Short mmCIF file of C-alpha atoms in Angstrom, two decimals:
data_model
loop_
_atom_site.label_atom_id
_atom_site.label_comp_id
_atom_site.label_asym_id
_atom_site.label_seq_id
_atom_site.Cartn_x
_atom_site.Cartn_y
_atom_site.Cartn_z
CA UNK A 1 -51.60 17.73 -8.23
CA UNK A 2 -48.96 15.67 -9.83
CA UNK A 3 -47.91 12.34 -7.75
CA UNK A 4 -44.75 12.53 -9.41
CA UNK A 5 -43.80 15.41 -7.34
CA UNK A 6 -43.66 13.44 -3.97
CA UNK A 7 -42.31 10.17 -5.56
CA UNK A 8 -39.21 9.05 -3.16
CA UNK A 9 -35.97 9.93 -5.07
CA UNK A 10 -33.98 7.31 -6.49
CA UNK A 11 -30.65 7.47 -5.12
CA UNK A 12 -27.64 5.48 -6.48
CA UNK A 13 -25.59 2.60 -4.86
CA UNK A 14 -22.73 3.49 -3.19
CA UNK A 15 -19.42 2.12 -4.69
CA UNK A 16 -18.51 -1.12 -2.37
CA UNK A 17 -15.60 -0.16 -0.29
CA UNK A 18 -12.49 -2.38 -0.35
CA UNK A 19 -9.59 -1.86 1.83
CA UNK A 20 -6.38 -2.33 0.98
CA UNK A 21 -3.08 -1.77 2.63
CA UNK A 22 0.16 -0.36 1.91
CA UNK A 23 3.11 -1.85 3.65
CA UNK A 24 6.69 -1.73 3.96
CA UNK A 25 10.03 -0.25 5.36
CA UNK A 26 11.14 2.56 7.18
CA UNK A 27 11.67 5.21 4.20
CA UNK A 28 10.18 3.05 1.20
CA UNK A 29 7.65 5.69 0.12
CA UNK A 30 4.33 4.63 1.47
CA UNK A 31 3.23 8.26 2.50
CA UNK A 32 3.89 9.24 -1.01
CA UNK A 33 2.38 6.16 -2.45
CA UNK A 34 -0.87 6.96 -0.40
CA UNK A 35 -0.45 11.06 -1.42
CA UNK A 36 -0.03 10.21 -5.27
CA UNK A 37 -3.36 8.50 -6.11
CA UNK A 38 -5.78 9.32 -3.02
CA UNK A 39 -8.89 12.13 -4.42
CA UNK A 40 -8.87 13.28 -0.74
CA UNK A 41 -6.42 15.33 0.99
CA UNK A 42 -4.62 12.20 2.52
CA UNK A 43 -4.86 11.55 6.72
CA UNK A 44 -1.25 11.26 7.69
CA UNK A 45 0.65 10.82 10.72
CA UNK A 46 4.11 12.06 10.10
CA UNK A 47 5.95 13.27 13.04
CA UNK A 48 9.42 15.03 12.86
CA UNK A 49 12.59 12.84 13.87
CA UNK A 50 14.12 13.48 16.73
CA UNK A 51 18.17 13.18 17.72
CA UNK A 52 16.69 10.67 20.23
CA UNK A 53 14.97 8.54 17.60
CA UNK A 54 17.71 8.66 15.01
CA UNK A 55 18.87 5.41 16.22
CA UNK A 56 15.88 3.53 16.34
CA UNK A 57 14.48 4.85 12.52
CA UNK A 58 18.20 5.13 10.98
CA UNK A 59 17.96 4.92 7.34
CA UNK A 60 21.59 5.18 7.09
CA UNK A 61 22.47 7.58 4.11
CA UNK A 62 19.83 5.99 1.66
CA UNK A 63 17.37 8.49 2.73
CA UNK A 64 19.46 11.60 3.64
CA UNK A 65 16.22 14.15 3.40
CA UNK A 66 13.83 12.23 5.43
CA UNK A 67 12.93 14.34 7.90
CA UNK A 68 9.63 12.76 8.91
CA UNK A 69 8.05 9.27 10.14
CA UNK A 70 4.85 7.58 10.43
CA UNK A 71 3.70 6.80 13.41
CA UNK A 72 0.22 5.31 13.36
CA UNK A 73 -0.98 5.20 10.33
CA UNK A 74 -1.68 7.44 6.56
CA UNK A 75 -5.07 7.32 4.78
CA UNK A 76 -6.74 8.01 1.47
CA UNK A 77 -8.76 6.99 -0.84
CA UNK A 78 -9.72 6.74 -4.71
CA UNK A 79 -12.84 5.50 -6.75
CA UNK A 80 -12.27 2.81 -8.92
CA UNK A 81 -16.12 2.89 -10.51
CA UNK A 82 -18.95 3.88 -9.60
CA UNK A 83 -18.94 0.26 -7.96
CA UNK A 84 -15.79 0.31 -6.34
CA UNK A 85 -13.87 2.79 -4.04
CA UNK A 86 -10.69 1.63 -2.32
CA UNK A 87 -9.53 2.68 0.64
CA UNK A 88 -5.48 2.49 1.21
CA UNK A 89 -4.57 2.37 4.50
CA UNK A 90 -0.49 2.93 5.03
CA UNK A 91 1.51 1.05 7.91
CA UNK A 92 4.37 2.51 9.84
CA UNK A 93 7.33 1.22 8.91
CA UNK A 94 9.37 0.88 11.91
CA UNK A 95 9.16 -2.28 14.20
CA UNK A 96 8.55 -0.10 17.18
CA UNK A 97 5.02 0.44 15.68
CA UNK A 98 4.25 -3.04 14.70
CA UNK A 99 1.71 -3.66 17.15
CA UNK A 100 -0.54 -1.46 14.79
CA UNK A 101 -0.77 -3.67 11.86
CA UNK A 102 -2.95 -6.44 13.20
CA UNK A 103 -5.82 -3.60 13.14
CA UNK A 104 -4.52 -1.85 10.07
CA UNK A 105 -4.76 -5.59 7.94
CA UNK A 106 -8.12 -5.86 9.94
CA UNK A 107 -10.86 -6.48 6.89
CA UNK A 108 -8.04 -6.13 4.18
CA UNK A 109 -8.61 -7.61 0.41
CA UNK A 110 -4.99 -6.96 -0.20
CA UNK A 111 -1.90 -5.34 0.36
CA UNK A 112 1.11 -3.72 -1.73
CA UNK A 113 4.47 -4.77 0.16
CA UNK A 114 6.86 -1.94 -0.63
CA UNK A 115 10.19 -2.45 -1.83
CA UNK A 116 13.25 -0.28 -1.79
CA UNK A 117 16.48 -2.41 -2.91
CA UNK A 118 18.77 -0.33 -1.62
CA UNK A 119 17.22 -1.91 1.73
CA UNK A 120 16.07 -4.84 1.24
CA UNK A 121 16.53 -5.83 4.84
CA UNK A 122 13.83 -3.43 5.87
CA UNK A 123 10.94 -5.65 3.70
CA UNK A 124 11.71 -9.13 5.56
CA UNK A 125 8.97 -8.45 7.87
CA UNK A 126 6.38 -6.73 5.96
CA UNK A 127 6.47 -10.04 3.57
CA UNK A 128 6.44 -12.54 6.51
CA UNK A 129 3.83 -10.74 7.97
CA UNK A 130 1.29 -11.22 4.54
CA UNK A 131 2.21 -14.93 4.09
CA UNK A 132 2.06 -15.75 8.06
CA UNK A 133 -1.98 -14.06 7.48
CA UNK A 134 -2.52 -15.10 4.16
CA UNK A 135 -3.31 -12.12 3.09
CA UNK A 136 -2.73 -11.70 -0.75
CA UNK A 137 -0.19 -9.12 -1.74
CA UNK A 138 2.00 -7.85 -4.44
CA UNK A 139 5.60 -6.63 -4.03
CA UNK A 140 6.18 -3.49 -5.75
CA UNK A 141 9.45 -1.91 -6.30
CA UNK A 142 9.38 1.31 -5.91
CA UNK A 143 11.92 2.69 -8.48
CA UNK A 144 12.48 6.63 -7.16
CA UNK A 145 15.15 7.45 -9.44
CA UNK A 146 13.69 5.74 -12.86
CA UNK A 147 15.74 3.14 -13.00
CA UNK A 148 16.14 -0.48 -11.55
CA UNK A 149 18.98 -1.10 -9.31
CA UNK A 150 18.51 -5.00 -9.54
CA UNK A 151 16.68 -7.25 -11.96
CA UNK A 152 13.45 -8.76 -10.87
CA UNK A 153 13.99 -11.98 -10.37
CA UNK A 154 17.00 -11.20 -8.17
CA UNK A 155 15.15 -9.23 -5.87
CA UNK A 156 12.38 -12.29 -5.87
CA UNK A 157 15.24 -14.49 -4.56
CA UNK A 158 16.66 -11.98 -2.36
CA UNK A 159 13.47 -11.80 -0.33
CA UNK A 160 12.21 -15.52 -0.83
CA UNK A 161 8.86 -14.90 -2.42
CA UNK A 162 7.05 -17.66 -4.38
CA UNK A 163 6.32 -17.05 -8.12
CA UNK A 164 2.83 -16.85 -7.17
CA UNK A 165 3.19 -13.17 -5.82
CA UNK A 166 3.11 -10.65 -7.94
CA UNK A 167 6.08 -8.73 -8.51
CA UNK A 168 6.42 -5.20 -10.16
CA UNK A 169 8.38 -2.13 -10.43
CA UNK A 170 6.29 1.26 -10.01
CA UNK A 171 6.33 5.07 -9.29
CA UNK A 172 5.33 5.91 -5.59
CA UNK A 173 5.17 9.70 -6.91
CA UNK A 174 3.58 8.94 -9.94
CA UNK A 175 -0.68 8.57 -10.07
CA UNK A 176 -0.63 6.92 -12.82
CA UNK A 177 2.01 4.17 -11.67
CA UNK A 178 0.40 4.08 -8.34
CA UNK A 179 -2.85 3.23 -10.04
CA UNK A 180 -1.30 0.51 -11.83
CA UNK A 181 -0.14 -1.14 -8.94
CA UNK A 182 -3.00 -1.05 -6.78
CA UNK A 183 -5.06 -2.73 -9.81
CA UNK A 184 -2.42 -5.19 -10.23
CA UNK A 185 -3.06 -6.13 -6.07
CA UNK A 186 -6.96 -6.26 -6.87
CA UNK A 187 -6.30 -8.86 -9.77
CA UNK A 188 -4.17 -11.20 -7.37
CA UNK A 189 -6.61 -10.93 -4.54
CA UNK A 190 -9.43 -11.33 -7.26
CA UNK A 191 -7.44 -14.11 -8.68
CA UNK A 192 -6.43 -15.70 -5.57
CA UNK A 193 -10.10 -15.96 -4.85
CA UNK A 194 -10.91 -17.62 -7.97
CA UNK A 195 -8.59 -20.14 -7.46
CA UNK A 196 -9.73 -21.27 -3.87
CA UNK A 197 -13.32 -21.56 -5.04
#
C-alpha cells in the first residue's frame, strides 16, 4: 500500500482579510461603489423612500431618481491576491443612522470618504468622523457624469482636508475605477503605517 495515499492534504492559506469602509453622503454612490467591484452578489440594505422620510433624506433635485436608501449597512467583497481579500463595508449616509458607524469602522484598515460636489455639505461629517478616529482615508470624488465639476484642490479647501489625505476623482460604476481607488486607500493606510513605525 502506498503511504502517499493517506498523506494529510496540503491546503493553501487563506488570503488575510482586511476591512475597509466606504463612507459618505446621502446619495454619493456608495451602494454602487460596493456593487461595481464586489465578486459576490453584494449584501445591501436599501429600503424604498417614503413621503414621510422625504424630509429627513432630501437630496434636493441633485438626485431626482433615487428612489432607495441605506439603512444599515451594504457588503461585498473582492480578492486582491491570493494573500489579500478585502472586505468593503458601506455606511448609511444619513445622520439618522449614524449610530451604526462606530461598529461599521470597528477593525477598519481604511476607508474611502465619498464625495459628490454638487453636495459637498453632505461629506462634513463623514471626514470629521475619520480624522476624530484616526482612521486613514482617502477622499474620492465620485465623478458620475465624466467630468469634474470643480478642480481638486478647490474641493480640498472646500472640505478642509490636509495634503496628507489622499485625494482622487473615480468611477463609482466603473470596476476598474473602483479598483483603483480602493488600492489607492490600501497605499495610504500602508503608508501611514510606515511612517508611524
Amino acid at each position: 500500500m502506498d503511504s502517499k495515499q493517506f498523506a494529510e492534504p496540503v491546503s493553501a492559506k487563506p488570503p488575510t482579510p482586511v476591512k475597509i469602509v466606504i463612507a459618505g453622503g446621502f446619495g454619493v454612490g456608495k451602494t454602487t461603489t460596493v456593487g461595481a467591484i464586489s465578486e459576490i452578489k453584494p449584501l445591501t440594505t436599501e429600503a424604498a423612500m417614503t413621503s414621510t422620510g422625504a424630509a429627513v433624506d432630501d437630496a434636493g433635485g441633485d438626485v431626482p431618481s433615487k428612489t432607495t436608501t441605506t439603512v444599515a449597512l451594504d457588503f461585498g467583497c473582492i480578492t486582491i491576491d491570493e494573500e489579500v481579500k478585502l472586505y468593503l463595508f458601506g455606511t448609511p449616509g444619513q445622520d439618522r443612522f449614524g449610530f451604526m458607524w462606530h461598529d461599521l469602522v470597528l477593525g477598519a484598515l481604511g476607508a474611502l470618504v465619498i464625495v459628490d460636489t454638487r453636495r459637498l455639505d453632505d461629506c462634513y461629517p463623514a471626514v470629521d468622523y475619520f480624522e476624530k478616529a484616526g482612521l486613514p482615508f482617502v477622499v474620492g470624488v465620485n465623478v458620475f457624469d465624466g467630468s469634474l465639476k470643480h478642480d481638486l484642490e478647490d474641493v480640498r479647501w472646500a472640505l478642509a482636508v490636509s495634503d496628507d489625505v489622499p485625494l482622487i476623482t473615480f468611477d463609482a460604476r466603473q470596476r476598474l475605477s473602483v479598483r483603483d481607488a480602493l488600492l489607492a486607500v490600501l497605499h495610504n493606510t500602508f503608508r501611514r503605517a510606515s511612517a508611524a513605525s
